[in-house]
Short mmCIF file of C-alpha atoms and ligand atoms in Angstrom, two decimals:
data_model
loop_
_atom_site.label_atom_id
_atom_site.label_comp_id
_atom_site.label_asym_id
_atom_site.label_seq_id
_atom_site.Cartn_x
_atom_site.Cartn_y
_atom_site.Cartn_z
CA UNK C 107 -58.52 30.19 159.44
CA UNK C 108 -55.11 28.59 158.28
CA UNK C 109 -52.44 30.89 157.74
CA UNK C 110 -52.91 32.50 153.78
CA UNK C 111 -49.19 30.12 152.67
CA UNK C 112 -50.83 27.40 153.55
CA UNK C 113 -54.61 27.80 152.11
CA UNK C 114 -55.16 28.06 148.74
CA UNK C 115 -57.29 31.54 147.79
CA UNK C 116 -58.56 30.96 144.53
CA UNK C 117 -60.41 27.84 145.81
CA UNK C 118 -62.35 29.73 148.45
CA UNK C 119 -65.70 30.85 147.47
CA UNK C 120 -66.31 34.56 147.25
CA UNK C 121 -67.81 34.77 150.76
CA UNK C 122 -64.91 33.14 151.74
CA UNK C 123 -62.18 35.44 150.51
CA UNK C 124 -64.22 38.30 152.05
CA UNK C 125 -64.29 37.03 155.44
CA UNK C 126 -60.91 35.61 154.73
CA UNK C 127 -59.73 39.73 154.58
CA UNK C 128 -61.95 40.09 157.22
CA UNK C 129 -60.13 38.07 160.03
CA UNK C 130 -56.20 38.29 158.23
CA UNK C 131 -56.03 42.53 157.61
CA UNK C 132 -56.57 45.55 159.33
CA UNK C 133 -59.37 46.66 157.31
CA UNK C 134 -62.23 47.16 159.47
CA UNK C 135 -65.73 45.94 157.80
CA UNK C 136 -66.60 49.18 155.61
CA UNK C 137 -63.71 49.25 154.49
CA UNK C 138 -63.46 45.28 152.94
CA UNK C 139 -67.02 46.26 151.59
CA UNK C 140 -65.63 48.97 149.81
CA UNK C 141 -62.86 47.37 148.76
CA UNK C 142 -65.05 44.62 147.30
CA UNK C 143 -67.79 46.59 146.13
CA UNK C 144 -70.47 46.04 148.39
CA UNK C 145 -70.19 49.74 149.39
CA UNK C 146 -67.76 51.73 147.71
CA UNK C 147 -68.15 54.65 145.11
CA UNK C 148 -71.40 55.59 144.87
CA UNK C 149 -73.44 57.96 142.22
CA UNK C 150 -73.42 60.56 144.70
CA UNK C 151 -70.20 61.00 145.44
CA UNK C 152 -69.26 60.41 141.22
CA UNK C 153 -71.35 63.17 140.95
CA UNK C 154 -68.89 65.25 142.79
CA UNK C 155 -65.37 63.93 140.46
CA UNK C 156 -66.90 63.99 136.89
CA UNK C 157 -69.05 66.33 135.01
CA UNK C 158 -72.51 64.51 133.93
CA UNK C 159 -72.07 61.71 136.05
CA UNK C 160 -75.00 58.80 135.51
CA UNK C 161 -73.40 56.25 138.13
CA UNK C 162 -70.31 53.90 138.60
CA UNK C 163 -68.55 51.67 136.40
CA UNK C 164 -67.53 48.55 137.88
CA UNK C 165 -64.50 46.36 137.28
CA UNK C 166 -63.30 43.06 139.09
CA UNK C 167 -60.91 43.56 141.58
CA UNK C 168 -58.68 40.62 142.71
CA UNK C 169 -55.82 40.24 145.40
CA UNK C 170 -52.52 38.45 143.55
CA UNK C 171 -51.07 36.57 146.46
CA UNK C 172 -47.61 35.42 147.17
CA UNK C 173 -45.93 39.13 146.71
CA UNK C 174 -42.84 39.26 148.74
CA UNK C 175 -41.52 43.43 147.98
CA UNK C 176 -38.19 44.17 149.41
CA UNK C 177 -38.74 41.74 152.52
CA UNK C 178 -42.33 42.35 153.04
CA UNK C 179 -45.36 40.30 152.37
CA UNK C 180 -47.67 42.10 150.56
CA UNK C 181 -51.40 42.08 149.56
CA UNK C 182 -51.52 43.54 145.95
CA UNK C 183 -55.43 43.99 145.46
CA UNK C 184 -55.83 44.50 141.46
CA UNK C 185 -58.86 45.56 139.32
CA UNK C 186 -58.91 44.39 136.18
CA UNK C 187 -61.66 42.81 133.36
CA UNK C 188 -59.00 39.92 131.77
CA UNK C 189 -58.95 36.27 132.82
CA UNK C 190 -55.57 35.16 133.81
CA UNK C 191 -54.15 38.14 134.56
CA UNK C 192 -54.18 37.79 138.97
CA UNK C 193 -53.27 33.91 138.23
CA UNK C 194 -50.66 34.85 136.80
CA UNK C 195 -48.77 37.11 139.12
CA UNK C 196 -49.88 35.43 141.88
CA UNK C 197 -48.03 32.33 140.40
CA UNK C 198 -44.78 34.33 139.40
CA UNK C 199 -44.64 35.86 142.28
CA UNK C 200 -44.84 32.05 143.98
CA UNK C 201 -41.88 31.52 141.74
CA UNK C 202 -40.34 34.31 143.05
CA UNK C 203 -40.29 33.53 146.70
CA UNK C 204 -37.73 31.01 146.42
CA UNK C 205 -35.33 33.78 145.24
CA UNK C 206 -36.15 36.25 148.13
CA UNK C 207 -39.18 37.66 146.17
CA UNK C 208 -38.78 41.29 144.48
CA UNK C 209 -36.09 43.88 145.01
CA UNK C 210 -37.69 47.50 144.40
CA UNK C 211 -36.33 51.01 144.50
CA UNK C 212 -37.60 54.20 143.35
CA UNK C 213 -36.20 57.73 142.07
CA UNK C 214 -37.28 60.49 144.69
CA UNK C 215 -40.66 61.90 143.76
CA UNK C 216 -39.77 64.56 141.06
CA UNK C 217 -41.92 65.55 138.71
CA UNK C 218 -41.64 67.63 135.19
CA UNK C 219 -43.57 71.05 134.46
CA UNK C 220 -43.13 72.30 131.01
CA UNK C 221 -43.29 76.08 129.74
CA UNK C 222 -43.58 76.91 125.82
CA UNK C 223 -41.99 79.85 125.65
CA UNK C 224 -42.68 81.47 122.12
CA UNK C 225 -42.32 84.90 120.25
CA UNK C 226 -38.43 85.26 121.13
CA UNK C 227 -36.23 86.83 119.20
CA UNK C 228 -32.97 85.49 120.14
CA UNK C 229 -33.82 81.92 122.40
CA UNK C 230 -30.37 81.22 123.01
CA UNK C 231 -30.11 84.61 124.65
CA UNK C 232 -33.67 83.99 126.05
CA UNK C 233 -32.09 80.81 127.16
CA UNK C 234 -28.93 82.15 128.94
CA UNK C 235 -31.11 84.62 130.93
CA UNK C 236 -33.38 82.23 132.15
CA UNK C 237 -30.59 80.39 133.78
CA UNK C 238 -29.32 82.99 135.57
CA UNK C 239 -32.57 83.90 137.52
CA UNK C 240 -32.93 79.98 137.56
CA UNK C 241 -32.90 80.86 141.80
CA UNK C 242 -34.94 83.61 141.72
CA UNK C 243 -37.70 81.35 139.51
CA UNK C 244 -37.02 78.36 142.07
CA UNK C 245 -37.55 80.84 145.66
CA UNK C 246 -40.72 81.95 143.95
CA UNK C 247 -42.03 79.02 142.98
CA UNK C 248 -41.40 77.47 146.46
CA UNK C 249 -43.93 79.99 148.00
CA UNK C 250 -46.73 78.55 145.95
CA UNK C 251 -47.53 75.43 147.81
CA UNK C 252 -46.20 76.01 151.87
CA UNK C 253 -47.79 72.30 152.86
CA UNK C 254 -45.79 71.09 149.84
CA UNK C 255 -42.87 72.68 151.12
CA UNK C 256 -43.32 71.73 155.13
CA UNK C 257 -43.99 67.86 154.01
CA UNK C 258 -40.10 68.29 152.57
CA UNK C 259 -41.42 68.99 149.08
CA UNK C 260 -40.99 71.80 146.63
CA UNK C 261 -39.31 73.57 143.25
CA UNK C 262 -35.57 71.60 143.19
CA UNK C 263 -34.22 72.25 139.47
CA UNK C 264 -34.84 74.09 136.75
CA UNK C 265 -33.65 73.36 133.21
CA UNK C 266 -34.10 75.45 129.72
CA UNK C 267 -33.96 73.35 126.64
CA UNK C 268 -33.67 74.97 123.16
CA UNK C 269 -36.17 73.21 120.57
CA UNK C 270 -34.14 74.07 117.13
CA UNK C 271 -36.64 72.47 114.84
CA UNK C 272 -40.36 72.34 114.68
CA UNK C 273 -43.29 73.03 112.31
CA UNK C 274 -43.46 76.66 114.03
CA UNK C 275 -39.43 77.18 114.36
CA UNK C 276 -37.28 77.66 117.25
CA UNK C 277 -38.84 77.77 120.55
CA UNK C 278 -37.86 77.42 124.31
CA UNK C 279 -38.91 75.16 127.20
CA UNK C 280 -38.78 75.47 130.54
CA UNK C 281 -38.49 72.33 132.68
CA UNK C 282 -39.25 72.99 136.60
CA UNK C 283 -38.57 70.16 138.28
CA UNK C 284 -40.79 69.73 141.60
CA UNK C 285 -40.46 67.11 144.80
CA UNK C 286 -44.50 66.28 145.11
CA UNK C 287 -43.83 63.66 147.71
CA UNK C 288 -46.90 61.44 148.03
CA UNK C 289 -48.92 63.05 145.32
CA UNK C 290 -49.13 62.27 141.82
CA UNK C 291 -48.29 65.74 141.65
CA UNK C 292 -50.33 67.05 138.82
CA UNK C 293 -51.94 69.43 140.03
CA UNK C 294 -48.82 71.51 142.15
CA UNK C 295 -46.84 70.94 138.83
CA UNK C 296 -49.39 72.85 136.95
CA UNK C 297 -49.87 75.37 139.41
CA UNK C 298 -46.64 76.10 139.69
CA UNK C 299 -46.07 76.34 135.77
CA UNK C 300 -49.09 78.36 135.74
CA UNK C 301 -48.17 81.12 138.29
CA UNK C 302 -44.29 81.47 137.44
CA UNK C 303 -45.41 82.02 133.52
CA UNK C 304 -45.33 85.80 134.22
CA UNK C 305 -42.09 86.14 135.55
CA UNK C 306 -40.52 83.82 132.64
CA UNK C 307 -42.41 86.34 130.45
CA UNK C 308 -40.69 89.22 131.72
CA UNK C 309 -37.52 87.89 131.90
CA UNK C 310 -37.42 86.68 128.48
CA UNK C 311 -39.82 89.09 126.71
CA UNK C 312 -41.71 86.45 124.89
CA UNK C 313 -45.28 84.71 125.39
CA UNK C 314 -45.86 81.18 127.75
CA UNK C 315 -47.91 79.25 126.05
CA UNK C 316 -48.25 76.10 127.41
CA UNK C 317 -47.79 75.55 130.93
CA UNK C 318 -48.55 72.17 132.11
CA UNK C 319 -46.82 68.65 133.40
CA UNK C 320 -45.03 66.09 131.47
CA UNK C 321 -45.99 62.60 131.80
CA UNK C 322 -42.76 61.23 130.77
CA UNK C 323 -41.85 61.04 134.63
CA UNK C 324 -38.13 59.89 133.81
CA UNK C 325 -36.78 61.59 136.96
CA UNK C 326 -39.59 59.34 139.24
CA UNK C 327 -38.54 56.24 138.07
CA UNK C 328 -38.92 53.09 139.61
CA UNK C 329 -37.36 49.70 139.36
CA UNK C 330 -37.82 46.28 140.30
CA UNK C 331 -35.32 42.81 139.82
CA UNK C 332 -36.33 39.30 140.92
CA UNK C 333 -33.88 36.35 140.19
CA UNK C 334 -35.33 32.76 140.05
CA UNK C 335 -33.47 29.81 140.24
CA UNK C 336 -33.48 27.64 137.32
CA UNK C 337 -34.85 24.62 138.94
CA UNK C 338 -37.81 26.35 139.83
CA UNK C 339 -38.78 27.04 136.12
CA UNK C 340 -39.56 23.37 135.31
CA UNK C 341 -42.99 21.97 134.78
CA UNK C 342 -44.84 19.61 132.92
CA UNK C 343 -42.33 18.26 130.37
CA UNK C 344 -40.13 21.32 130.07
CA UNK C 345 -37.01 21.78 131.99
CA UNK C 346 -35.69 24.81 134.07
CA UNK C 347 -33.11 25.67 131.26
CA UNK C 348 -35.72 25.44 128.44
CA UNK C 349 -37.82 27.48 130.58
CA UNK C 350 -35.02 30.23 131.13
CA UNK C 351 -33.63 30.25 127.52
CA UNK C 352 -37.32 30.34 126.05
CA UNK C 353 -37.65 33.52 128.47
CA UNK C 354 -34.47 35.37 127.34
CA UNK C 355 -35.53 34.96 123.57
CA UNK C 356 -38.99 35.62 123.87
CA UNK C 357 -37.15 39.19 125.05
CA UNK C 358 -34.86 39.55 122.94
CA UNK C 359 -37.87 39.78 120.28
CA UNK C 360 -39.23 42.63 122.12
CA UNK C 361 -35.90 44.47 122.34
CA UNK C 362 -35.66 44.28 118.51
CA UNK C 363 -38.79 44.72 117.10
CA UNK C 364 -41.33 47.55 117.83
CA UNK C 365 -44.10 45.26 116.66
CA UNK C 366 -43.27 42.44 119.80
CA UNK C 367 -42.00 45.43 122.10
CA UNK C 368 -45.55 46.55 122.16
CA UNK C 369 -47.65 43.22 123.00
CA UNK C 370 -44.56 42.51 125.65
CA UNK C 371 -45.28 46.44 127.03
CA UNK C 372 -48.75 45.51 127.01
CA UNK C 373 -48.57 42.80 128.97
CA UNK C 374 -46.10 44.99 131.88
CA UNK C 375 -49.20 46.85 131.93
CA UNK C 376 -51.20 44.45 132.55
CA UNK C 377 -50.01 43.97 136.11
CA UNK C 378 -49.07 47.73 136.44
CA UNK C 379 -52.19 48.92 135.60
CA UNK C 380 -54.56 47.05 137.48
CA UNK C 381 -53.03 48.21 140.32
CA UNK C 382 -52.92 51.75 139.35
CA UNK C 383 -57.03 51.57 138.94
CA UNK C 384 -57.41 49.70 142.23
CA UNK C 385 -55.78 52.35 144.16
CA UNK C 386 -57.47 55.39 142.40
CA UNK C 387 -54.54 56.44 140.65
CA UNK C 388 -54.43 57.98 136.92
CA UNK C 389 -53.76 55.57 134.65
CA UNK C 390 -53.63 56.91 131.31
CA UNK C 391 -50.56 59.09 132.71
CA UNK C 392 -48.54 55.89 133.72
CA UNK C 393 -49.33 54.34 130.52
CA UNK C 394 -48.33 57.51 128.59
CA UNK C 395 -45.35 57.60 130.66
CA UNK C 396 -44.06 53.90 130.07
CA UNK C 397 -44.38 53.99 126.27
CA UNK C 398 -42.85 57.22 126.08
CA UNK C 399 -39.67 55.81 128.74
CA UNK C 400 -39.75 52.52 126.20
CA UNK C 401 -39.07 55.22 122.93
CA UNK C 402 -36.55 57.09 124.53
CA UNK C 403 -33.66 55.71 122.82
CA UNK C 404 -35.08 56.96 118.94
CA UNK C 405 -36.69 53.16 118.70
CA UNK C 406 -39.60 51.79 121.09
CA UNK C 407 -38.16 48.55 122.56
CA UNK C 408 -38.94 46.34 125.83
CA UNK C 409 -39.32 47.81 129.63
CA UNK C 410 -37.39 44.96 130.96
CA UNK C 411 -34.50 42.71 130.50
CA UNK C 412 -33.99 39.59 130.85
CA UNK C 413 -30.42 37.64 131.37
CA UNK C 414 -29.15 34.15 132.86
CA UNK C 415 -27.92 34.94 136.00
CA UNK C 416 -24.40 33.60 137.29
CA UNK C 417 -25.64 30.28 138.45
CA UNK C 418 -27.35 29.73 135.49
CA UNK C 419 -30.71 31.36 137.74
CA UNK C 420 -33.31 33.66 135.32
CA UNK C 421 -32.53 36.82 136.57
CA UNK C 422 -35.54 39.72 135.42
CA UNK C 423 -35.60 43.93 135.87
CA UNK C 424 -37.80 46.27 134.81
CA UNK C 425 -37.51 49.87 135.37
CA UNK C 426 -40.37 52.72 134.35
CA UNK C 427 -41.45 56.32 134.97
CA UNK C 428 -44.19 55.45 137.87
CA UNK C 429 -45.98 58.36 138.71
CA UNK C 430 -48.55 57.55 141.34
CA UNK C 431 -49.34 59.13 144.79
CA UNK C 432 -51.40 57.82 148.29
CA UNK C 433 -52.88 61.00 149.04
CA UNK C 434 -54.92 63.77 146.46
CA UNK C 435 -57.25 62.46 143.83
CA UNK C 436 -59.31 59.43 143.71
CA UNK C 437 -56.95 58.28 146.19
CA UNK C 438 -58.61 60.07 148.75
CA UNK C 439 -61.94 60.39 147.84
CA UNK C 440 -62.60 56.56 145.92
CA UNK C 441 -63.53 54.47 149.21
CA UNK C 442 -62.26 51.28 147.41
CA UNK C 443 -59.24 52.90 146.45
CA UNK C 444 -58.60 54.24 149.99
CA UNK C 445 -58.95 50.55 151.16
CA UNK C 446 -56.76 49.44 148.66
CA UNK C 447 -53.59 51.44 149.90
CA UNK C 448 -54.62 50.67 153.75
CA UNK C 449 -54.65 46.99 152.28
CA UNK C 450 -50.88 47.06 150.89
CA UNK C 451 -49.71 49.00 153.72
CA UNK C 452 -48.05 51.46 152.17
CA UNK C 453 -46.79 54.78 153.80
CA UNK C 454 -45.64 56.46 151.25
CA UNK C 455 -46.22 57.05 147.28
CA UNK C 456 -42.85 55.43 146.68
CA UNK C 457 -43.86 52.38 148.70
CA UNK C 458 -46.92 51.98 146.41
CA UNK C 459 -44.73 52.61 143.02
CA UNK C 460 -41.93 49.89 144.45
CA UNK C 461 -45.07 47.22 144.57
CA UNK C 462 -46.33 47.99 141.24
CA UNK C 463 -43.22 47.63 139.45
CA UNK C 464 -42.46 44.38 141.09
CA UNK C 465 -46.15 43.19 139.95
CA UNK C 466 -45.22 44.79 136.17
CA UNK C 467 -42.26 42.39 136.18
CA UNK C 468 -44.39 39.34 137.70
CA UNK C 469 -46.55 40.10 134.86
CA UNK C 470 -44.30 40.03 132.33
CA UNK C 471 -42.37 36.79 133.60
CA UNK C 472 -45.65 35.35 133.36
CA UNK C 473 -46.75 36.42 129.85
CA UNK C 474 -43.59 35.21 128.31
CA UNK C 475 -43.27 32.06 130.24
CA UNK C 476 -46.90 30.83 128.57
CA UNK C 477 -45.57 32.52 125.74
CA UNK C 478 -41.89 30.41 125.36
CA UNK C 479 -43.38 27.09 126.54
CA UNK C 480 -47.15 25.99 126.39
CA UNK C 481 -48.55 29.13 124.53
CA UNK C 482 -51.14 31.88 126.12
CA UNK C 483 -54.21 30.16 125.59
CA UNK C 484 -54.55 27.17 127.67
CA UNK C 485 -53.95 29.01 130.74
CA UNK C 486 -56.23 31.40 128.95
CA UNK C 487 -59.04 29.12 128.10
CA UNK C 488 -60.73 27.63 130.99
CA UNK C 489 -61.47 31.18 132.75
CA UNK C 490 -62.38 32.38 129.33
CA UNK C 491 -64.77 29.25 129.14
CA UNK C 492 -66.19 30.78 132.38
CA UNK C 493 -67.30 34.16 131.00
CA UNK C 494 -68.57 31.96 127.84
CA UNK C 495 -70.69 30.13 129.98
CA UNK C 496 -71.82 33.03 131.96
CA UNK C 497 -72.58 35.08 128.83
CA UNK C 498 -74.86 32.24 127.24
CA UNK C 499 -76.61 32.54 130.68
CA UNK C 500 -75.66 29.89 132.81
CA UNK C 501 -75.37 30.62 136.21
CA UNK C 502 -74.05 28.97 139.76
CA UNK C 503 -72.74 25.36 139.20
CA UNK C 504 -73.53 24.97 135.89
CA UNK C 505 -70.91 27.73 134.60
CA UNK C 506 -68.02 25.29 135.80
CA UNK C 507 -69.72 22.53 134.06
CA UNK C 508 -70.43 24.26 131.03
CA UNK C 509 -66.50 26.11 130.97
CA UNK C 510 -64.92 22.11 131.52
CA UNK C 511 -67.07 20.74 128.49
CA UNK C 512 -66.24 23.43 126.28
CA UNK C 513 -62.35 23.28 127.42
CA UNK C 514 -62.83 19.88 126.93
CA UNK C 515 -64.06 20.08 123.57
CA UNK C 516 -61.39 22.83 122.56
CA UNK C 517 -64.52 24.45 121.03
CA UNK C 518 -64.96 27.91 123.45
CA UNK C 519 -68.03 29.68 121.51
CA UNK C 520 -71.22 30.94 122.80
CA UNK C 521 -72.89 28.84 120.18
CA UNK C 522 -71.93 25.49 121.91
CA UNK C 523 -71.85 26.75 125.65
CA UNK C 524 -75.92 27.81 124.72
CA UNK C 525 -76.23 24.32 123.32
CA UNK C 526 -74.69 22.42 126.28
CA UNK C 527 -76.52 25.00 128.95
CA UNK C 528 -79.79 23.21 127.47
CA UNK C 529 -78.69 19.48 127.65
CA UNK C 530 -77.87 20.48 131.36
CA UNK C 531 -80.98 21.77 131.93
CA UNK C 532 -83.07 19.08 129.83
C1 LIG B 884 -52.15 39.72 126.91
O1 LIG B 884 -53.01 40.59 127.61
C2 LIG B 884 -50.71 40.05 127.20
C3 LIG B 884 -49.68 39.26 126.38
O2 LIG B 884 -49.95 39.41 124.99
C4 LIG B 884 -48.30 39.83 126.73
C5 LIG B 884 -47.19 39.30 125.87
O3 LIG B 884 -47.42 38.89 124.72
O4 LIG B 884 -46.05 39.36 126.35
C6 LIG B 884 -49.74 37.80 126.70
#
């Protein structure tokens, strides 16, 4: 087959892209047909990660093309259920190319366990005396995980903070602040806040309440920059600058308004997220995470930035808590998820985290390039169409038919696509 620069993806068929993975990775056969659901998760083994399981629940999964991360070519497989989404990355990271692709680094993996510590009489005091056994805490809380430890992971800081005001008074916190390497590190964070609570009890004299991680992951950030020259912006009738300047103000709405900040978040996610699901990873923490990390400053604003670069290129960053691991979890025991990391060839958790931020920021260029020139919903529209079409229950050739007419017509409703569906077939 022709080299993947050179062949267009999107226009092979299904089968196609399949065999297409087939012949251009190192994923032997099981593992593309659990990577594209042939095989996979199945009720058996769901029965083994949830309570009550029933069965699976399926998603689409797509590969963006065109990623270049810090040098390397990268396949960036992404499950997700909205149209436009893959397109869209896969075309900003096109863009990207021509400025070296995306620049990535990441925070070593640290991540935060929290202690309550209530019923004190003097916290400050409390406070003080935590610090000074703030070794003692640390040596004991390396013997709780040895594999942790021998991987070059383990207990590296400890911190006390004094909470002066809250509906039940003053209270203290304990932050222990653990290297999980390539997990997401959940559960050795909780362990480890779970087993050192007796010790903190005796050293302060008061009660831990809640011992258990914090998914603002500020000290496992990870950050990503791309700069695009300006000529490559153009298209259609808009030029480069318009292109760039439309960007830059289209962000500076998110930076000053909580109400924009949101959508613009949303649409980060978009990218981050799917790739997060696709390699078995826990969601609902990275989200937390990010719109926690986009509050921190007293006022929730946008992840990235946006600036003209020197020679007048767009240049883009985006930085985030990313808190996402290769090994542990439905990492491990998700067969499409498995084949999704062997897909993106990453050796580490920080590799992964490097790629997803890049795709956050592809995502975001692409949202608010629509968004600042020709508007969301005609790039929107025709895949939209498709699902219109395929909900009023046309199938094979006639879905592209039906989707075209109804683009065509500006008029995407079920209504219409169910009226058309019966011409064809008349
Ligand atoms: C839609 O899923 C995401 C966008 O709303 C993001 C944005 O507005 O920046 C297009």
């Amino acid at each position: 087959m022709e080299s993947l620069d050179k062949l267009r993806f999107y226009e092979l068929t299904l089968q196609e892209r399949g065999e297409y993975l087939r012949q251009e990775t190192g994923l032997t056969e099981s593992e593309i047909d659990a990577l594209t659901g042939l095989s996979g998760l199945t009720p058996a083994a769901a029965d083994k990660m949830v309570e009550n399981a029933v069965g699976v629940y399926a998603l689409p999964i797509g590969i963006a093309q065109n990623f270049i991360v810090n040098g390397r070519k990268v396949w960036v497989p992404m499950a997700i259920e909205e149209p436009s989404v893959i397109a869209g990355a896969s075309y900003m990271a096109r863009l990207a190319r021509s400025g070296g692709g995306f620049f990535a680094s990441t925070d070593e993996p640290y991540m935060i366990g929290q202690m309550q510590i209530l019923d004190i009489a003097d916290p400050a005091n409390a406070r003080v005396k935590l610090l000074e056994h703030g070794a003692e805490l640390l040596s004991e809380a390396a013997k709780i995980d040895p594999i942790l430890s021998e991987l070059g992971g383990g207990p590296r800081e400890l911190d006390v903070r004094l909470i002066e005001n809250s509906p039940i008074g003053p209270f203290l916190v304990l932050h222990i602040v653990l290297d999980v390497r390539d997990a997401m590190g959940a559960n050795a964070i909780n362990t480890a806040c779970e087993r050192l609570a007796p010790q903190v009890e005796a050293i302060t004299g008061g009660r831990v309440h809640l011992k258990i991680l914090s998914n603002l992951a500020d000290r496992r950030l990870a950050r990503a920059r791309v700069s695009i020259p300006v000529n490559e912006l153009a298209f259609d009738e808009f030029s480069g600058e318009q292109v760039r300047d439309g960007i830059i103000e289209a962000w500076a709405f998110a930076t000053a308004d909580p109400y924009r900040a949101a959508t613009h978040n949303k649409g980060i996610m978009n990218g981050v997220d799917a790739v997060v699901i696709a390699t078995g990873n826990d969601w609902r923490a990275v989200e937390a995470g990010a719109h926690a990390y986009a509050a921190r400053g007293g006022t929730y604003t946008s992840l990235s930035t946006w600036s003209k670069g020197a020679d007048g290129e767009l240049d883009g960053w985006l930085e985030m808590p990313l808190a996402v691991g290769t090994i542990g979890g439905a990492t491990r025991v998700h067969p499409g998820a498995k084949a999704a990391i062997k897909l993106m060839g990453v050796q580490t958790a920080r590799d992964l985290a490097e790629i997803i931020v890049s795709v956050g920021l592809a995502q975001n260029l692409a949202a608010l390039r629509a968004l600042a020139t020709e508007g969301i919903q005609r790039g929107h529209m025709t895949l939209h169409a498709r699902q219109v079409a395929a909900a009023a229950g046309a199938e094979g050739g006639l879905i592209d038919a039906i989707a075209n007419r109804l683009v065509q017509e500006k008029n995407v409703r079920i209504d219409r696509a169910k009226e058309i569906l019966k011409e064809l077939k008349n």
